[in-house]
PDB file of C-alpha atoms in Angstrom:
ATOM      1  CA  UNK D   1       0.000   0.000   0.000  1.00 42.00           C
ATOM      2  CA  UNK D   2       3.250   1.967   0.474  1.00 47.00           C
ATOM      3  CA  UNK D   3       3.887   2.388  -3.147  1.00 52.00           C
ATOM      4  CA  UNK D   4       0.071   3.624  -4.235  1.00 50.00           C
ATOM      5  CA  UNK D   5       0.445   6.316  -6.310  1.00 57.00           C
ATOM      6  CA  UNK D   6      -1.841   9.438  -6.100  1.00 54.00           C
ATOM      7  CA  UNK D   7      -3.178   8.598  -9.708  1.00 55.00           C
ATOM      8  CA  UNK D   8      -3.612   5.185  -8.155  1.00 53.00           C
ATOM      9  CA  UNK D   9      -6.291   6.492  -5.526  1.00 50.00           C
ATOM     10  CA  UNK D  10      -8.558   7.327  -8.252  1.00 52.00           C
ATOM     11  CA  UNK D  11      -8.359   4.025 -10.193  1.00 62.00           C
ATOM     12  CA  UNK D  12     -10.042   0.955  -8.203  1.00 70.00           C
ATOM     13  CA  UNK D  13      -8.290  -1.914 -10.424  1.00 77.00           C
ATOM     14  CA  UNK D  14      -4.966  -0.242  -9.766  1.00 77.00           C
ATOM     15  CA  UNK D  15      -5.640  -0.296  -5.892  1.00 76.00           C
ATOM     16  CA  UNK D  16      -7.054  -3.762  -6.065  1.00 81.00           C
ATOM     17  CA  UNK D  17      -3.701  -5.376  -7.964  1.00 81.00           C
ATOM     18  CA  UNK D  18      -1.951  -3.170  -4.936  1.00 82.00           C
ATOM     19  CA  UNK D  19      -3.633  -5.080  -2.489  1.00 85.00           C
ATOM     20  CA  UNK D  20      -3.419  -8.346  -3.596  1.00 84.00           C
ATOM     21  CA  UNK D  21      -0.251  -7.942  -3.994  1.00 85.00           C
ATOM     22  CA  UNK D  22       0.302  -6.999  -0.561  1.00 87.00           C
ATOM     23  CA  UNK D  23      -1.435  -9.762   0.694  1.00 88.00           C
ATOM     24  CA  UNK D  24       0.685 -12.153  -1.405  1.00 87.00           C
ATOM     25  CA  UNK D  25       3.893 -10.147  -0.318  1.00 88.00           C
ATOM     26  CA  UNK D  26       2.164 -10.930   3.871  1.00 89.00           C
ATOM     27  CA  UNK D  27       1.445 -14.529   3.085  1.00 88.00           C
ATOM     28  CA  UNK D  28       5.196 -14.672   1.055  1.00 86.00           C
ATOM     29  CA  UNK D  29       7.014 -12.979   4.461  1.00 86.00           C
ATOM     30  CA  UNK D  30       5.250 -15.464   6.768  1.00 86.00           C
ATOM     31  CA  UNK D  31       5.877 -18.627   4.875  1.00 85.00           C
ATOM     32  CA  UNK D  32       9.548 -17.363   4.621  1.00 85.00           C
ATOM     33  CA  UNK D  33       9.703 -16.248   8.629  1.00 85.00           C
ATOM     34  CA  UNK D  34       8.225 -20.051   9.021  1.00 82.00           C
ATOM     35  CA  UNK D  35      10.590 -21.927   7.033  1.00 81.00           C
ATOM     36  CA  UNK D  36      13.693 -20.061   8.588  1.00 82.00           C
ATOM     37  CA  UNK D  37      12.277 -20.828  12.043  1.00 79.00           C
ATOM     38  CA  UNK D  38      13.499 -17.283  13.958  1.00 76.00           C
ATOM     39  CA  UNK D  39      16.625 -16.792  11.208  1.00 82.00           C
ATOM     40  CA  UNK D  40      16.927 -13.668   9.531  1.00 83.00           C
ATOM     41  CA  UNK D  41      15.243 -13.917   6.194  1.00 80.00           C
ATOM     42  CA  UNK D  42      17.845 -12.566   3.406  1.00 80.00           C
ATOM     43  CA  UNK D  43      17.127  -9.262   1.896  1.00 81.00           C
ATOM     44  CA  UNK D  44      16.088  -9.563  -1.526  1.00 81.00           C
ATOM     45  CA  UNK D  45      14.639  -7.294  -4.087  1.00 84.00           C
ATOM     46  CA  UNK D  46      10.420  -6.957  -3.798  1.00 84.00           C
ATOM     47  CA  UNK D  47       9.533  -6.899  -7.558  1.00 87.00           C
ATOM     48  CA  UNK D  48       6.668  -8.775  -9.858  1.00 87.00           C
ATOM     49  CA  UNK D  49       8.708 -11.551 -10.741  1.00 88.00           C
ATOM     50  CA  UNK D  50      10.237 -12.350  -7.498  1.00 87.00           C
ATOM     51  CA  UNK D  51       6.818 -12.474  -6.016  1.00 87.00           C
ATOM     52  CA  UNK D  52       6.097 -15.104  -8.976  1.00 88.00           C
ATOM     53  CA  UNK D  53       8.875 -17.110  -8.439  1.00 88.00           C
ATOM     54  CA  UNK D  54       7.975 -17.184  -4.569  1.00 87.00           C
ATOM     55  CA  UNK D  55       4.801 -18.191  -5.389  1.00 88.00           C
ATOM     56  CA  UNK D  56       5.761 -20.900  -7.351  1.00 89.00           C
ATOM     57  CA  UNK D  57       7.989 -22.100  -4.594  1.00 88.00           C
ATOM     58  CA  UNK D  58       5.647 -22.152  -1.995  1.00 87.00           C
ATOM     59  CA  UNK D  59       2.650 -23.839  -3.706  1.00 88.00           C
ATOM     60  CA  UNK D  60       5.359 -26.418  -4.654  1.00 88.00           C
ATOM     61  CA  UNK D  61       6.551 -26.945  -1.165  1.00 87.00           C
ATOM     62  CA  UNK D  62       2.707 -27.362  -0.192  1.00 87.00           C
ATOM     63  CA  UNK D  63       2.044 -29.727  -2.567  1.00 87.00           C
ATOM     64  CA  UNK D  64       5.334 -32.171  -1.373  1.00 87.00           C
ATOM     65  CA  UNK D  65       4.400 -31.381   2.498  1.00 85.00           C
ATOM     66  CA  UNK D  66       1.471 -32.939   1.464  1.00 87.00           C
ATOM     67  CA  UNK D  67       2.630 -35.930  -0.415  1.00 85.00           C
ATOM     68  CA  UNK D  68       4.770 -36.844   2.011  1.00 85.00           C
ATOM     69  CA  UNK D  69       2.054 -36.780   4.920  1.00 87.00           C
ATOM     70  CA  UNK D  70       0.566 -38.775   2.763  1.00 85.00           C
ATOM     71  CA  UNK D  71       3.176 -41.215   2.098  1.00 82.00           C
ATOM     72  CA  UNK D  72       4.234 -40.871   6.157  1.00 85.00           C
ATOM     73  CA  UNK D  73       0.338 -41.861   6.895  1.00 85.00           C
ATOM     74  CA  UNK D  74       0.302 -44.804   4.622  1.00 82.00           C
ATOM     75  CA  UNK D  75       3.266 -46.369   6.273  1.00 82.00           C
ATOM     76  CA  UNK D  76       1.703 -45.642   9.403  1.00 84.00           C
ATOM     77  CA  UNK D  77      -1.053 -47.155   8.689  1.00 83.00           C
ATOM     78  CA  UNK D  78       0.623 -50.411   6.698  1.00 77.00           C
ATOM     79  CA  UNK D  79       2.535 -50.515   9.957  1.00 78.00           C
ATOM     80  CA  UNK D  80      -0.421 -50.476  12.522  1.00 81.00           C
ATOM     81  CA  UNK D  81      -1.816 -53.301   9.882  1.00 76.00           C
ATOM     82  CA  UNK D  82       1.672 -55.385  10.012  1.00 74.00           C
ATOM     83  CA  UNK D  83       1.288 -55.210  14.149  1.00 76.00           C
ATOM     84  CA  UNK D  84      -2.194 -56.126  14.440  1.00 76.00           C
ATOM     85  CA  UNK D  85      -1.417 -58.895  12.001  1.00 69.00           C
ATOM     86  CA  UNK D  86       1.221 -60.379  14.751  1.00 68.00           C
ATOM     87  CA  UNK D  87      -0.609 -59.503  17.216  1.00 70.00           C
ATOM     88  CA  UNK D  88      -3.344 -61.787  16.146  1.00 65.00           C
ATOM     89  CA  UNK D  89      -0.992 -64.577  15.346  1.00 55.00           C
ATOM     90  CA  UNK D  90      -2.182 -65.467  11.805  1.00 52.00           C
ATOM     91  CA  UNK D  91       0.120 -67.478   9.588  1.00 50.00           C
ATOM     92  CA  UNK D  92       1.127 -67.901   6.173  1.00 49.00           C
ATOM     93  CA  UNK D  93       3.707 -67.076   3.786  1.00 49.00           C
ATOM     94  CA  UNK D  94       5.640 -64.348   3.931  1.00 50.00           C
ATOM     95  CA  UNK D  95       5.808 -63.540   0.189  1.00 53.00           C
ATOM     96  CA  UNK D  96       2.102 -63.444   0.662  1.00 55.00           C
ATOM     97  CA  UNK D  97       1.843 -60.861   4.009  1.00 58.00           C
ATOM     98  CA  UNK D  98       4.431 -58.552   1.144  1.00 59.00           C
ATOM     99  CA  UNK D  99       1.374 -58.952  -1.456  1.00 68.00           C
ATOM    100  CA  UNK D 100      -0.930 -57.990   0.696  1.00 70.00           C
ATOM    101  CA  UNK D 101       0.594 -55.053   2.350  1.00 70.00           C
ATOM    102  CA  UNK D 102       1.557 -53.846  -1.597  1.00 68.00           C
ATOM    103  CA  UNK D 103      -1.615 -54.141  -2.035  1.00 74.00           C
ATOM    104  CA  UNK D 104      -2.547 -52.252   0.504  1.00 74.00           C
ATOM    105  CA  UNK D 105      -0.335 -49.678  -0.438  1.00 72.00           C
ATOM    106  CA  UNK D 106      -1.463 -49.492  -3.743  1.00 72.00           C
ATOM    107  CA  UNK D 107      -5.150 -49.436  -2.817  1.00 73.00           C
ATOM    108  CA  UNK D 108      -4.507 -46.459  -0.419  1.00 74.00           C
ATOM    109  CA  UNK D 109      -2.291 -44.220  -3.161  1.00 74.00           C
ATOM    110  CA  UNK D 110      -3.897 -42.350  -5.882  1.00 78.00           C
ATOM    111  CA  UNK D 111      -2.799 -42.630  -9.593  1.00 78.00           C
ATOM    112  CA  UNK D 112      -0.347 -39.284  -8.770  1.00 82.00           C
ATOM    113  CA  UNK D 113       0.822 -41.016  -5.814  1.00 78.00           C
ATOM    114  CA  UNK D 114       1.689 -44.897  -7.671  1.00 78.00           C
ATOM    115  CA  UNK D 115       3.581 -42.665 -10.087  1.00 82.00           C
ATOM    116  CA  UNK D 116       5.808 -41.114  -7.921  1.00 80.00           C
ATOM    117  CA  UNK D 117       6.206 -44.282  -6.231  1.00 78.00           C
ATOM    118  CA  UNK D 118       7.141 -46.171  -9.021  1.00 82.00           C
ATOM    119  CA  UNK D 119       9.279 -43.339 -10.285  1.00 83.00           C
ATOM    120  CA  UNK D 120      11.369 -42.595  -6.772  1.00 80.00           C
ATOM    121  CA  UNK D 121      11.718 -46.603  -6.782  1.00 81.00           C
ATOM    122  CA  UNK D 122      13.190 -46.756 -10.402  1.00 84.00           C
ATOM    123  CA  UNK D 123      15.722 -43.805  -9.815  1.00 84.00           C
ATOM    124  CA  UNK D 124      16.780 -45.580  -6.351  1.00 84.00           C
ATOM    125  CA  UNK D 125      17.605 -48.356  -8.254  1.00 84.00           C
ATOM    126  CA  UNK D 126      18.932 -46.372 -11.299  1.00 84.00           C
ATOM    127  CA  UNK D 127      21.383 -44.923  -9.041  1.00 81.00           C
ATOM    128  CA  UNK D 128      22.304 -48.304  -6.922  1.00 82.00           C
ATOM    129  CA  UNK D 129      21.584 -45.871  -3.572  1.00 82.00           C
ATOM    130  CA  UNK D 130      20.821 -47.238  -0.289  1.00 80.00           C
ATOM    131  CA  UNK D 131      17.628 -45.043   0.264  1.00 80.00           C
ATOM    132  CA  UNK D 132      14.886 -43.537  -1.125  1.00 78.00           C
ATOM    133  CA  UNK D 133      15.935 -40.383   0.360  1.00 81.00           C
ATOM    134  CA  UNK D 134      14.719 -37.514  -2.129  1.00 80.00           C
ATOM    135  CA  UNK D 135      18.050 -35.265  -0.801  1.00 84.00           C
ATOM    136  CA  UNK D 136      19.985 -38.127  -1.138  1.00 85.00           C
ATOM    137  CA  UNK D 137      18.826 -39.194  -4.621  1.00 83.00           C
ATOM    138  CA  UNK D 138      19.441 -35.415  -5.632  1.00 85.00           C
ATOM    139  CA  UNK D 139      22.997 -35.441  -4.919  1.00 87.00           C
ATOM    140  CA  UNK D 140      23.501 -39.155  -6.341  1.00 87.00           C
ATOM    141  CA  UNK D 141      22.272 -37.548  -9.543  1.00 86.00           C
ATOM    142  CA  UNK D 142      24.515 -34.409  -9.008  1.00 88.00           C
ATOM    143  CA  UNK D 143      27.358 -36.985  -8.893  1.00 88.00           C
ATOM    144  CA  UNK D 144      26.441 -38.965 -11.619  1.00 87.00           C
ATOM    145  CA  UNK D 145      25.600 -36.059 -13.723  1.00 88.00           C
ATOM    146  CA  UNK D 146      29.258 -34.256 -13.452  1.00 89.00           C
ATOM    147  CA  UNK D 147      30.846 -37.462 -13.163  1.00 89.00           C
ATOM    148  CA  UNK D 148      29.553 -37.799 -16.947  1.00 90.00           C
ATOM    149  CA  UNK D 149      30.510 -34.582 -18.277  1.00 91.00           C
ATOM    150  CA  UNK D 150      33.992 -34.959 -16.778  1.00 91.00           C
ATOM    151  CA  UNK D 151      34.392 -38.475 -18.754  1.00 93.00           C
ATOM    152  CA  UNK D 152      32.585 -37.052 -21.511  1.00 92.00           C
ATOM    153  CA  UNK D 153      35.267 -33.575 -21.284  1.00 93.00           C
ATOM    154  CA  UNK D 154      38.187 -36.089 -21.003  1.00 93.00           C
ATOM    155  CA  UNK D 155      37.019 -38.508 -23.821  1.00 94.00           C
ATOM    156  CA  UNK D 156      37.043 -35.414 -26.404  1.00 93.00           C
ATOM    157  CA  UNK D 157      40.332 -34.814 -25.566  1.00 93.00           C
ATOM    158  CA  UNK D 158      41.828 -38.426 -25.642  1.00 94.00           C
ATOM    159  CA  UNK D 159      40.286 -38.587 -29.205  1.00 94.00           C
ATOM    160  CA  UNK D 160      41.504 -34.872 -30.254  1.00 94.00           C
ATOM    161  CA  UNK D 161      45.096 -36.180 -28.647  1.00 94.00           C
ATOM    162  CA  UNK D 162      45.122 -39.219 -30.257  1.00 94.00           C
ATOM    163  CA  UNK D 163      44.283 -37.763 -33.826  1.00 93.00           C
ATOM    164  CA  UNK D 164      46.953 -35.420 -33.059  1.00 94.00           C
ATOM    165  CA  UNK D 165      49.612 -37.996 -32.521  1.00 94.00           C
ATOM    166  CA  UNK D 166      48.606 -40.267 -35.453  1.00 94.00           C
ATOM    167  CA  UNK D 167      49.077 -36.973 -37.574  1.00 93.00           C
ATOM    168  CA  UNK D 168      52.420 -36.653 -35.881  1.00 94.00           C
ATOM    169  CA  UNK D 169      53.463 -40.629 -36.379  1.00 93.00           C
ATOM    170  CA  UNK D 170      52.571 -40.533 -40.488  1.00 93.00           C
ATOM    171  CA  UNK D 171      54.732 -37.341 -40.253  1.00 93.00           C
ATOM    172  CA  UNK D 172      57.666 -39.152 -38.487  1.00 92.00           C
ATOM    173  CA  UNK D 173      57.238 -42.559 -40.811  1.00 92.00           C
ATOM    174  CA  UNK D 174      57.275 -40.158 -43.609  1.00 90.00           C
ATOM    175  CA  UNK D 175      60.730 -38.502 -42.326  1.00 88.00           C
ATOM    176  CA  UNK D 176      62.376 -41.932 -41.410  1.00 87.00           C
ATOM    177  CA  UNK D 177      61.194 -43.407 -44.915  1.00 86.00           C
ATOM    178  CA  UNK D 178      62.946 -40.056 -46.151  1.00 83.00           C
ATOM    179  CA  UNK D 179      66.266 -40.427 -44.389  1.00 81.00           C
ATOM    180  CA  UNK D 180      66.415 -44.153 -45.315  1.00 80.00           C
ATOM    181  CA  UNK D 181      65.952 -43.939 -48.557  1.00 81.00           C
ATOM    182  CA  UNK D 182      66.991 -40.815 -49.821  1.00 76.00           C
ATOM    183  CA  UNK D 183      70.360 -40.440 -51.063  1.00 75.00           C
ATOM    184  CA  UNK D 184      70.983 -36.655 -49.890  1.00 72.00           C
ATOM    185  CA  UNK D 185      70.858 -37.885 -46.010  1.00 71.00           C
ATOM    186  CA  UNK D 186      73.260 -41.189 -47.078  1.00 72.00           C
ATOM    187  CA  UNK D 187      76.954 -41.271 -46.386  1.00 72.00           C
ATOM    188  CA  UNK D 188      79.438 -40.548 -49.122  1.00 71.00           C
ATOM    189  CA  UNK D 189      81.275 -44.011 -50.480  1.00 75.00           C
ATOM    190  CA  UNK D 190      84.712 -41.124 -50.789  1.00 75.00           C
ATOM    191  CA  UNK D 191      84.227 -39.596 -47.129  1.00 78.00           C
ATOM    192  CA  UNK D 192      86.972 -41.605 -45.017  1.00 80.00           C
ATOM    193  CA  UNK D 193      89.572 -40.819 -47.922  1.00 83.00           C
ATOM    194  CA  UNK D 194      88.304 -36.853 -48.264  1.00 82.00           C
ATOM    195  CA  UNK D 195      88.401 -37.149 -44.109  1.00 84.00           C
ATOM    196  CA  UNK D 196      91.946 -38.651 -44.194  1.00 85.00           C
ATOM    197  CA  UNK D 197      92.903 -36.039 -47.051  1.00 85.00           C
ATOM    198  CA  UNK D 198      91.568 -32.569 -45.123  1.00 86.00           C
ATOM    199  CA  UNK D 199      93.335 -33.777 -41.897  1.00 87.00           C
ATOM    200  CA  UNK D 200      96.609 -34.186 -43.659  1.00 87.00           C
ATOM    201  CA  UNK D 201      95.694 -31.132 -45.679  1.00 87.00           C
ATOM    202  CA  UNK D 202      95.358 -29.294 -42.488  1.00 88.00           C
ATOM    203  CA  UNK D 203      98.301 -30.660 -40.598  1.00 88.00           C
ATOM    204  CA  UNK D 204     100.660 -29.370 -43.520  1.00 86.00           C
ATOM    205  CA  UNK D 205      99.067 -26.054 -43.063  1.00 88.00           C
ATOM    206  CA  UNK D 206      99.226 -25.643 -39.974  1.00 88.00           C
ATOM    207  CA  UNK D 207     102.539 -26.750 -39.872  1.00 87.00           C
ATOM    208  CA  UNK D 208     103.355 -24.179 -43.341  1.00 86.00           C
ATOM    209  CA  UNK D 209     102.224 -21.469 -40.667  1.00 87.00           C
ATOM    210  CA  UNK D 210     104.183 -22.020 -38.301  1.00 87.00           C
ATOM    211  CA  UNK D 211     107.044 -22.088 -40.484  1.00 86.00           C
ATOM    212  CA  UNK D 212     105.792 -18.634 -42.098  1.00 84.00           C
ATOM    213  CA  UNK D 213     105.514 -17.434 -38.369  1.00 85.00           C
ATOM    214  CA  UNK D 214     109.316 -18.148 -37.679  1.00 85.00           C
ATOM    215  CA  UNK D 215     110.431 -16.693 -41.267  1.00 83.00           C
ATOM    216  CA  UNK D 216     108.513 -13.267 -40.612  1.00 83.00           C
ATOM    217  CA  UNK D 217     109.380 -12.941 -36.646  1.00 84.00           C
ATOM    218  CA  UNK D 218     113.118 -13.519 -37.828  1.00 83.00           C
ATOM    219  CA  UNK D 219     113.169 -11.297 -40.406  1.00 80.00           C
ATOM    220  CA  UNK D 220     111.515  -8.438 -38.651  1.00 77.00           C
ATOM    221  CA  UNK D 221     114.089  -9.055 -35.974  1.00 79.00           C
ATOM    222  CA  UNK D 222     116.916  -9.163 -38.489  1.00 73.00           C
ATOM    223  CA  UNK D 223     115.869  -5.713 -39.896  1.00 67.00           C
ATOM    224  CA  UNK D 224     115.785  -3.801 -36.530  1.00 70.00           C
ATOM    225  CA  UNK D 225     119.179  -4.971 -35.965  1.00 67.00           C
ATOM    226  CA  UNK D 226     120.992  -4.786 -39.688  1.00 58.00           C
ATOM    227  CA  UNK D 227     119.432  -1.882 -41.147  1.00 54.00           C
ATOM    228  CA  UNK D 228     122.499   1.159 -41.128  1.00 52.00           C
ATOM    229  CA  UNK D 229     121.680   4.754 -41.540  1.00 52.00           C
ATOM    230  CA  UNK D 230     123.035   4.727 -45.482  1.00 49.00           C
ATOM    231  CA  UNK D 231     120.593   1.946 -46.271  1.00 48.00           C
ATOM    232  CA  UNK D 232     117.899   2.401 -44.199  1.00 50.00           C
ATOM    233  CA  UNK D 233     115.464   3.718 -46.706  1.00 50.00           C
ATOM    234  CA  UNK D 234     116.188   1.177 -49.132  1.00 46.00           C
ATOM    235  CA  UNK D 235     116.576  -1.706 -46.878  1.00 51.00           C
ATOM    236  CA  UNK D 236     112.993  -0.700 -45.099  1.00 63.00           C
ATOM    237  CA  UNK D 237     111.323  -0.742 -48.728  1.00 73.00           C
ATOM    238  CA  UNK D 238     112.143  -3.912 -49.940  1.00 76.00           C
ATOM    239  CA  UNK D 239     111.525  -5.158 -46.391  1.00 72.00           C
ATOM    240  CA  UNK D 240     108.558  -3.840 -46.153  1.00 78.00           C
ATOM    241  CA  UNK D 241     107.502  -4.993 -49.810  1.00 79.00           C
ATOM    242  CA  UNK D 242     108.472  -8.168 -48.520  1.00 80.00           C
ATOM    243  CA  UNK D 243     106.957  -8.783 -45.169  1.00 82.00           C
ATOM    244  CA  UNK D 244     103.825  -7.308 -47.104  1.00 83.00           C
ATOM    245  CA  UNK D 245     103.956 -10.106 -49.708  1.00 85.00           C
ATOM    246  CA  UNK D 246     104.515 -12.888 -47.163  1.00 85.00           C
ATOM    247  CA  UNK D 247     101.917 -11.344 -44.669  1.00 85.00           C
ATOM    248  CA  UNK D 248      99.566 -11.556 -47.833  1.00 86.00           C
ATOM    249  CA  UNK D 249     100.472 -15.290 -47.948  1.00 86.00           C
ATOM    250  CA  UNK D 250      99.765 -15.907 -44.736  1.00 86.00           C
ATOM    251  CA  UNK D 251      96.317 -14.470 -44.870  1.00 87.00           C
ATOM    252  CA  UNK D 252      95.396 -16.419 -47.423  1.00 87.00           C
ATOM    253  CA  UNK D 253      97.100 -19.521 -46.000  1.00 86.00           C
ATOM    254  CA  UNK D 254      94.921 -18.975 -43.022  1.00 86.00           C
ATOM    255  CA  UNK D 255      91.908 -18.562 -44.799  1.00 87.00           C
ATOM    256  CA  UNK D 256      92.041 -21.569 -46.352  1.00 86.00           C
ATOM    257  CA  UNK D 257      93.294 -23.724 -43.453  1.00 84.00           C
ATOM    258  CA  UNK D 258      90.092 -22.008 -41.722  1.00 85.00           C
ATOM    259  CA  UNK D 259      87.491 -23.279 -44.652  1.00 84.00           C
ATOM    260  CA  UNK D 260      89.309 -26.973 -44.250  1.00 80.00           C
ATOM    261  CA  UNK D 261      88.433 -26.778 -40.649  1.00 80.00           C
ATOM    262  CA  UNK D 262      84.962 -26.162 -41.128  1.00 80.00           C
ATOM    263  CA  UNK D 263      84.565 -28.579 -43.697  1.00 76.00           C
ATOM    264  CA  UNK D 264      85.990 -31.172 -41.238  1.00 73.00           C
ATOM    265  CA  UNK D 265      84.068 -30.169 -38.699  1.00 74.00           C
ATOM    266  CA  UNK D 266      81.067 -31.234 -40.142  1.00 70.00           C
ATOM    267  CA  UNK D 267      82.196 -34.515 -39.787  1.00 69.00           C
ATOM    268  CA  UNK D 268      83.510 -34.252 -36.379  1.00 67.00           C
ATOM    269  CA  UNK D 269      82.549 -37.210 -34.116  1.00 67.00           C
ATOM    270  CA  UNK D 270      82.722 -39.415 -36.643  1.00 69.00           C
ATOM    271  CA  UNK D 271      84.579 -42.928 -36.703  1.00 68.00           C
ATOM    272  CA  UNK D 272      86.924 -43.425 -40.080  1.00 68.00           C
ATOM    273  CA  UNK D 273      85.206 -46.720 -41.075  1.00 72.00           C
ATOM    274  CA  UNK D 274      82.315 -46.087 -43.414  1.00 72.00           C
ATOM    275  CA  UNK D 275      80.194 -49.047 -41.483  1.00 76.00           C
ATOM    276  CA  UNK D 276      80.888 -47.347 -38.240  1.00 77.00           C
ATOM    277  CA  UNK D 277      80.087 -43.834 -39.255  1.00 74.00           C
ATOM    278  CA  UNK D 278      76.971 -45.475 -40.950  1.00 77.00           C
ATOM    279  CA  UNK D 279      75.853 -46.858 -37.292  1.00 79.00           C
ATOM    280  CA  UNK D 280      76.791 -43.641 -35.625  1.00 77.00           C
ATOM    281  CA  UNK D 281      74.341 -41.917 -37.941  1.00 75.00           C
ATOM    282  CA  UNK D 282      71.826 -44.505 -37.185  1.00 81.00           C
ATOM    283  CA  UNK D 283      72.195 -43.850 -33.272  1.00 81.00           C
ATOM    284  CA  UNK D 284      71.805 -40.225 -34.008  1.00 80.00           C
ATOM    285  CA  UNK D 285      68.672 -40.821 -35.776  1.00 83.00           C
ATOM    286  CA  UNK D 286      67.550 -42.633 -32.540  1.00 85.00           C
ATOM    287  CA  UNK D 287      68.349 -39.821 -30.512  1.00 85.00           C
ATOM    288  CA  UNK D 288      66.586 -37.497 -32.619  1.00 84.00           C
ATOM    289  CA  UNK D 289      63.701 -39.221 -32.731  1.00 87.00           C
ATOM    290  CA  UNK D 290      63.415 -39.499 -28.716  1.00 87.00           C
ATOM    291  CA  UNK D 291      64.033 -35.889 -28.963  1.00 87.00           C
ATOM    292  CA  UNK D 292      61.088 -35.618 -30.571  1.00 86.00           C
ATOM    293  CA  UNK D 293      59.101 -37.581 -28.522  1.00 87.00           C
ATOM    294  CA  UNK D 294      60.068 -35.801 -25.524  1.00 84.00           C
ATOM    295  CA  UNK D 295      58.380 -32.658 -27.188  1.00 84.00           C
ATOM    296  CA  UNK D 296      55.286 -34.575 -28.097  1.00 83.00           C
ATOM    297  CA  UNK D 297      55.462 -35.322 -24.393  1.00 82.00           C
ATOM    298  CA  UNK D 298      55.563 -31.426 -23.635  1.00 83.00           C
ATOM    299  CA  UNK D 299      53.531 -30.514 -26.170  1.00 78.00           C
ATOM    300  CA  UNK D 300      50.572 -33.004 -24.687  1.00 79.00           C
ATOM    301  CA  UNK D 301      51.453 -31.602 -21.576  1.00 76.00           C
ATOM    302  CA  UNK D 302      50.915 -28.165 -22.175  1.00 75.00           C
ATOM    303  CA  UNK D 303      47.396 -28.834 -24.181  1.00 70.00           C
ATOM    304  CA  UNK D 304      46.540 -30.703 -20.784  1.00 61.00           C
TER     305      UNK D 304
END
């Protein structure tokens, strides 16, 4: 009545929807100060469809108070039967006395009420629980739901992993087919004799260096100490023309002796024997492909 309007004091339907709504909003507060038994009800926000959705709730919570007194009066009343039944001492079979009280049962429920029997019975069993419990059967179906879309979750990635690595083993077949058969990735029939002849290549460098070394370090020492006043200009020239000439050798000695080197350094780690190197490159193939698998390994790993 609060939120009436002045406008709304001069139109009657207005003021009626007002006070129904009020009245809901009473009967809404009271179930809610019922159900929380002296707890402070949470603050929510007082709208139309929050009074709808109350509604809902409470006529729904009516309707199962009432199905199960009527379910808790039924077994009350199978039970008084059961008693009076021992009491009186009558015999029989006992699949029978189970017939009978079934019977009973079914007798006393209505169609609504043999349905939701049948149907709480069929989900108890559904989900193997130990009661008929509605709260427990609720979170046996939580569990069984999410335990479903987890497999489900991990199943699409298994398969999405698995096509993944299938791609990955034709592409490794297809590289190993490549470096067995193709002649580009095979081992020279003339590498141990080019090995054995840019190692002896380099040795006589090396040792032509040296040698070169000596000849310049002597003669530059030779010309500090020979070289007079008279013949200094002349001697410097031709000494100078000279050391130039050799040091130009030597550059170029160098250079080359440096291209050797990395020419046999690309087979470094080799063995002579053309077998053996042929194994060694086989091991290294090995090695690569673990290598590989170790970053399939990280790879799955990281889409994990």
């Amino acid at each position: 009545m609060d939120s009436l309007t002045p406008q709304d004091l001069f139109s009657p339907s207005k003021a009626r929807q007002q006070r129904a709504q009020a009245a809901d909003w009473a009967q809404i507060d009271s179930w809610l100060s019922y159900k929380y038994a002296g707890r402070t009800v949470p603050t929510f926000e007082r709208n139309e469809e929050t009074l709808k959705v109350l509604r809902e709730l409470a006529s729904a919570n009516e309707r199962a108070d009432e199905e199960r007194m009527v379910a808790e009066r039924v077994e009350r009343e199978a039970d008084k039967e059961m008693k009076a039944r021992s009491k009186d001492g009558e015999d029989g079979d006992g699949d029978g006395d189970g017939e009978d009280i079934l019977a009973t049962l079914r007798h006393h429920l209505t169609d609504e009420g043999l349905e939701s029997l049948h149907a709480l019975a069929s989900t108890a069993i559904a989900l193997n629980t130990p009661t008929t419990n509605p709260e427990t059967l609720a979170h046996a179906l939580i569990a069984h739901t999410s335990t479903s879309q987890t497999l489900t979750n991990n199943l699409a990635h298994i398969r999405t992993l698995q096509s993944y690595l299938q791609h990955q083993q034709s592409l490794l077949r297809a590289q190993l087919t490549a470096l067995q058969h193709d002649p580009a990735f095979s081992t020279p029939p003339s590498i141990q004799r080019q090995t054995t002849e840019q190692v002896r290549q380099t040795k006589h460098l090396r040792s032509r260096i040296r040698e070169y070394e000596d000849k310049l370090s002597s003669l530059q020492n030779g010309q500090r100490s020979a070289v007079t006043p008279a013949s200094k200009n002349v001697s410097s020239t031709e000494a100078i023309a000279d050391m130039l000439e050799q040091q130009a050798e030597l550059e170029a000695l160098r250079t080359k002796v440096e291209s050797l080197e990395r020419e046999v350094a690309r087979f470094a780690g080799l063995p002579a024997d053309r077998e053996a190197a042929r194994k060694e490159v086989a091991r290294l193939e090995v090695e690569l492909d673990e290598v590989r698998k170790r970053r399939d390994a990280l790879f799955e790993g990281l889409v994990g």
